[in-house]
Amino acid sequence: DTEVTQTPKHLVMGMTNKKSLKCEQHMGHRAMYWYKQKAKKPPELMFVYSYEKLSINESVPSRFSPECPNSSLLNLHLHALQPEDSALYLCASSPSPGTEETQYFGPGTRLLVL
Amino acid sequence: GQQLNQSPQSMFIQEGEDVSMNCTSSSIFNTWLWYKQDPGEGPVLLIALYKAGELTSNGRLTAQFGITRKDSFLNISASIPSDVGIYFCAGLEDNQGGKLIFGQGTELSVKP
């Protein structure tokens, strides 16, 4: 089983709303990732969690707040977003954050900020 | 951020034709991954390569890890309409904490 699940599939929010994206995997992976992707562009890394601790933050604005409650779950809390934040948000996981580890992606959450 | 040089950017081919795309980098990678992405979906892993010179097949797909560790190619034989999508190469460098470096993508269109 190489499944990463994400909810919701679609989300529309206003600039003053607070919402959360959820990601879950049951493969025993200890590294989890958030990516942002614009149409027809490659995914852009936002955060990496390694053994439930934040290990990489790619200078993401504070209106995006990640959280890793346990080894299977990864959340992305959203607050006061801008229209340019509209994108596909992808979660991924890998066995560990090593150099020879394959990353498996979820289906993504399509976010529209109005 | 850093990106791989992936080419071609797009391809329009006839069903049944073979397809080839490649990625090059100025950096050495320890792992090369090839993903396919359909509209509105997440990237799906096609092939993972872990050793320089490695040649791996997955059905009609074949990919190779370049001997210099700075390039990789993906071939698709006898293309079919469901091969349509965007193909991304991605590489993992040493000591980067799992940070994937992506190519710009190759958008494939297959005419029945």
PDB file of C-alpha atoms in Angstrom, chain A:
ATOM      1  CA  ASP A   1       0.000   0.000   0.000  1.00  0.00           C
ATOM      2  CA  THR A   2       1.565   3.250  -1.145  1.00  0.00           C
ATOM      3  CA  GLU A   3      -1.394   5.491  -0.463  1.00  0.00           C
ATOM      4  CA  VAL A   4      -1.286   9.013   0.868  1.00  0.00           C
ATOM      5  CA  THR A   5      -4.717  10.518   1.466  1.00  0.00           C
ATOM      6  CA  GLN A   6      -5.615  14.190   1.610  1.00  0.00           C
ATOM      7  CA  THR A   7      -8.756  16.027   2.672  1.00  0.00           C
ATOM      8  CA  PRO A   8     -10.556  18.001   1.539  1.00  0.00           C
ATOM      9  CA  LYS A   9     -10.176  17.502  -2.195  1.00  0.00           C
ATOM     10  CA  HIS A  10     -11.376  21.030  -2.896  1.00  0.00           C
ATOM     11  CA  LEU A  11     -11.492  24.119  -0.671  1.00  0.00           C
ATOM     12  CA  VAL A  12     -12.739  27.639  -1.284  1.00  0.00           C
ATOM     13  CA  MET A  13     -11.964  30.219   1.375  1.00  0.00           C
ATOM     14  CA  GLY A  14     -12.038  33.951   1.905  1.00  0.00           C
ATOM     15  CA  MET A  15      -9.001  35.943   2.895  1.00  0.00           C
ATOM     16  CA  THR A  16     -10.186  36.217   6.502  1.00  0.00           C
ATOM     17  CA  ASN A  17     -11.001  32.527   6.971  1.00  0.00           C
ATOM     18  CA  LYS A  18      -9.086  29.907   8.913  1.00  0.00           C
ATOM     19  CA  LYS A  19      -9.008  26.431   7.453  1.00  0.00           C
ATOM     20  CA  SER A  20      -6.886  23.291   7.670  1.00  0.00           C
ATOM     21  CA  LEU A  21      -5.658  20.743   5.167  1.00  0.00           C
ATOM     22  CA  LYS A  22      -5.118  17.178   6.313  1.00  0.00           C
ATOM     23  CA  CYS A  23      -2.814  14.436   5.122  1.00  0.00           C
ATOM     24  CA  GLU A  24      -2.569  10.852   6.307  1.00  0.00           C
ATOM     25  CA  GLN A  25      -0.399   7.839   5.518  1.00  0.00           C
ATOM     26  CA  HIS A  26      -0.247   4.392   7.097  1.00  0.00           C
ATOM     27  CA  MET A  27       2.919   3.116   5.448  1.00  0.00           C
ATOM     28  CA  GLY A  28       5.054   3.718   8.532  1.00  0.00           C
ATOM     29  CA  HIS A  29       6.864   6.538   6.760  1.00  0.00           C
ATOM     30  CA  ARG A  30       8.755   8.908   9.033  1.00  0.00           C
ATOM     31  CA  ALA A  31       9.173  11.815   6.624  1.00  0.00           C
ATOM     32  CA  MET A  32       6.256  13.896   5.389  1.00  0.00           C
ATOM     33  CA  TYR A  33       6.181  16.877   3.076  1.00  0.00           C
ATOM     34  CA  TRP A  34       3.966  19.758   1.976  1.00  0.00           C
ATOM     35  CA  TYR A  35       4.261  21.088  -1.551  1.00  0.00           C
ATOM     36  CA  LYS A  36       2.506  23.895  -3.407  1.00  0.00           C
ATOM     37  CA  GLN A  37       1.888  23.513  -7.122  1.00  0.00           C
ATOM     38  CA  LYS A  38       0.675  25.989  -9.699  1.00  0.00           C
ATOM     39  CA  ALA A  39      -0.854  24.802 -12.969  1.00  0.00           C
ATOM     40  CA  LYS A  40       1.611  23.035 -15.290  1.00  0.00           C
ATOM     41  CA  LYS A  41       4.532  23.842 -12.991  1.00  0.00           C
ATOM     42  CA  PRO A  42       6.545  21.447 -10.849  1.00  0.00           C
ATOM     43  CA  PRO A  43       5.697  21.105  -7.153  1.00  0.00           C
ATOM     44  CA  GLU A  44       7.467  23.575  -4.862  1.00  0.00           C
ATOM     45  CA  LEU A  45       8.574  22.309  -1.485  1.00  0.00           C
ATOM     46  CA  MET A  46       7.131  24.142   1.524  1.00  0.00           C
ATOM     47  CA  PHE A  47       7.895  22.030   4.602  1.00  0.00           C
ATOM     48  CA  VAL A  48       9.558  18.759   5.563  1.00  0.00           C
ATOM     49  CA  TYR A  49       8.819  16.861   8.751  1.00  0.00           C
ATOM     50  CA  SER A  50      11.335  14.285   9.823  1.00  0.00           C
ATOM     51  CA  TYR A  51      10.351  11.969  12.673  1.00  0.00           C
ATOM     52  CA  GLU A  52       7.514  14.355  13.534  1.00  0.00           C
ATOM     53  CA  LYS A  53       9.811  17.360  13.788  1.00  0.00           C
ATOM     54  CA  LEU A  54       9.990  20.235  11.340  1.00  0.00           C
ATOM     55  CA  SER A  55      13.308  19.874   9.533  1.00  0.00           C
ATOM     56  CA  ILE A  56      12.905  22.140   6.503  1.00  0.00           C
ATOM     57  CA  ASN A  57      10.895  25.348   6.099  1.00  0.00           C
ATOM     58  CA  GLU A  58      11.431  26.818   2.656  1.00  0.00           C
ATOM     59  CA  SER A  59      10.847  30.403   3.816  1.00  0.00           C
ATOM     60  CA  VAL A  60       7.102  29.938   3.699  1.00  0.00           C
ATOM     61  CA  PRO A  61       4.956  32.888   4.931  1.00  0.00           C
ATOM     62  CA  SER A  62       3.600  32.520   8.437  1.00  0.00           C
ATOM     63  CA  ARG A  63       0.021  32.424   7.162  1.00  0.00           C
ATOM     64  CA  PHE A  64       0.842  28.750   6.455  1.00  0.00           C
ATOM     65  CA  SER A  65       1.369  26.793   9.656  1.00  0.00           C
ATOM     66  CA  PRO A  66       2.248  23.088   9.523  1.00  0.00           C
ATOM     67  CA  GLU A  67       1.610  20.598  12.264  1.00  0.00           C
ATOM     68  CA  CYS A  68       2.541  16.940  12.668  1.00  0.00           C
ATOM     69  CA  PRO A  69       0.441  15.471  15.527  1.00  0.00           C
ATOM     70  CA  ASN A  70       1.846  11.956  15.038  1.00  0.00           C
ATOM     71  CA  SER A  71       3.790   9.857  12.584  1.00  0.00           C
ATOM     72  CA  SER A  72       0.753   9.226  10.367  1.00  0.00           C
ATOM     73  CA  LEU A  73      -0.783  12.693  10.193  1.00  0.00           C
ATOM     74  CA  LEU A  74       0.276  16.016   8.764  1.00  0.00           C
ATOM     75  CA  ASN A  75      -1.806  19.174   8.839  1.00  0.00           C
ATOM     76  CA  LEU A  76      -1.446  22.533   7.165  1.00  0.00           C
ATOM     77  CA  HIS A  77      -3.276  25.356   8.907  1.00  0.00           C
ATOM     78  CA  LEU A  78      -4.255  28.301   6.744  1.00  0.00           C
ATOM     79  CA  HIS A  79      -5.043  31.818   7.937  1.00  0.00           C
ATOM     80  CA  ALA A  80      -5.378  35.169   6.183  1.00  0.00           C
ATOM     81  CA  LEU A  81      -4.389  33.779   2.798  1.00  0.00           C
ATOM     82  CA  GLN A  82      -4.031  35.836  -0.358  1.00  0.00           C
ATOM     83  CA  PRO A  83      -5.545  35.086  -3.789  1.00  0.00           C
ATOM     84  CA  GLU A  84      -2.063  34.222  -5.089  1.00  0.00           C
ATOM     85  CA  ASP A  85      -2.025  31.336  -2.605  1.00  0.00           C
ATOM     86  CA  SER A  86      -4.598  29.562  -4.755  1.00  0.00           C
ATOM     87  CA  ALA A  87      -2.957  26.357  -5.935  1.00  0.00           C
ATOM     88  CA  LEU A  88      -2.878  22.584  -5.604  1.00  0.00           C
ATOM     89  CA  TYR A  89      -1.414  21.629  -2.225  1.00  0.00           C
ATOM     90  CA  LEU A  90       0.270  18.262  -2.237  1.00  0.00           C
ATOM     91  CA  CYS A  91       1.315  16.087   0.644  1.00  0.00           C
ATOM     92  CA  ALA A  92       3.970  13.423   0.236  1.00  0.00           C
ATOM     93  CA  SER A  93       5.706  10.881   2.423  1.00  0.00           C
ATOM     94  CA  SER A  94       8.827   8.751   2.311  1.00  0.00           C
ATOM     95  CA  PRO A  95      10.297   6.080   4.600  1.00  0.00           C
ATOM     96  CA  SER A  96      12.831   8.585   5.881  1.00  0.00           C
ATOM     97  CA  PRO A  97      14.286  11.882   4.677  1.00  0.00           C
ATOM     98  CA  GLY A  98      17.289  10.146   3.219  1.00  0.00           C
ATOM     99  CA  THR A  99      18.911  10.450  -0.162  1.00  0.00           C
ATOM    100  CA  GLU A 100      17.637   7.199  -1.579  1.00  0.00           C
ATOM    101  CA  GLU A 101      14.051   7.344  -0.542  1.00  0.00           C
ATOM    102  CA  THR A 102      11.131   7.493  -2.909  1.00  0.00           C
ATOM    103  CA  GLN A 103       8.466  10.080  -2.152  1.00  0.00           C
ATOM    104  CA  TYR A 104       4.816   9.147  -2.653  1.00  0.00           C
ATOM    105  CA  PHE A 105       2.318  11.919  -3.281  1.00  0.00           C
ATOM    106  CA  GLY A 106      -1.294  12.293  -2.286  1.00  0.00           C
ATOM    107  CA  PRO A 107      -3.981  13.468  -4.707  1.00  0.00           C
ATOM    108  CA  GLY A 108      -3.790  17.039  -3.432  1.00  0.00           C
ATOM    109  CA  THR A 109      -6.187  19.695  -2.195  1.00  0.00           C
ATOM    110  CA  ARG A 110      -7.266  22.240  -4.776  1.00  0.00           C
ATOM    111  CA  LEU A 111      -7.408  25.570  -2.897  1.00  0.00           C
ATOM    112  CA  LEU A 112      -9.106  28.702  -4.170  1.00  0.00           C
ATOM    113  CA  VAL A 113      -8.721  31.906  -2.166  1.00  0.00           C
ATOM    114  CA  LEU A 114     -11.264  34.618  -2.922  1.00  0.00           C
TER     115      LEU A 114
END
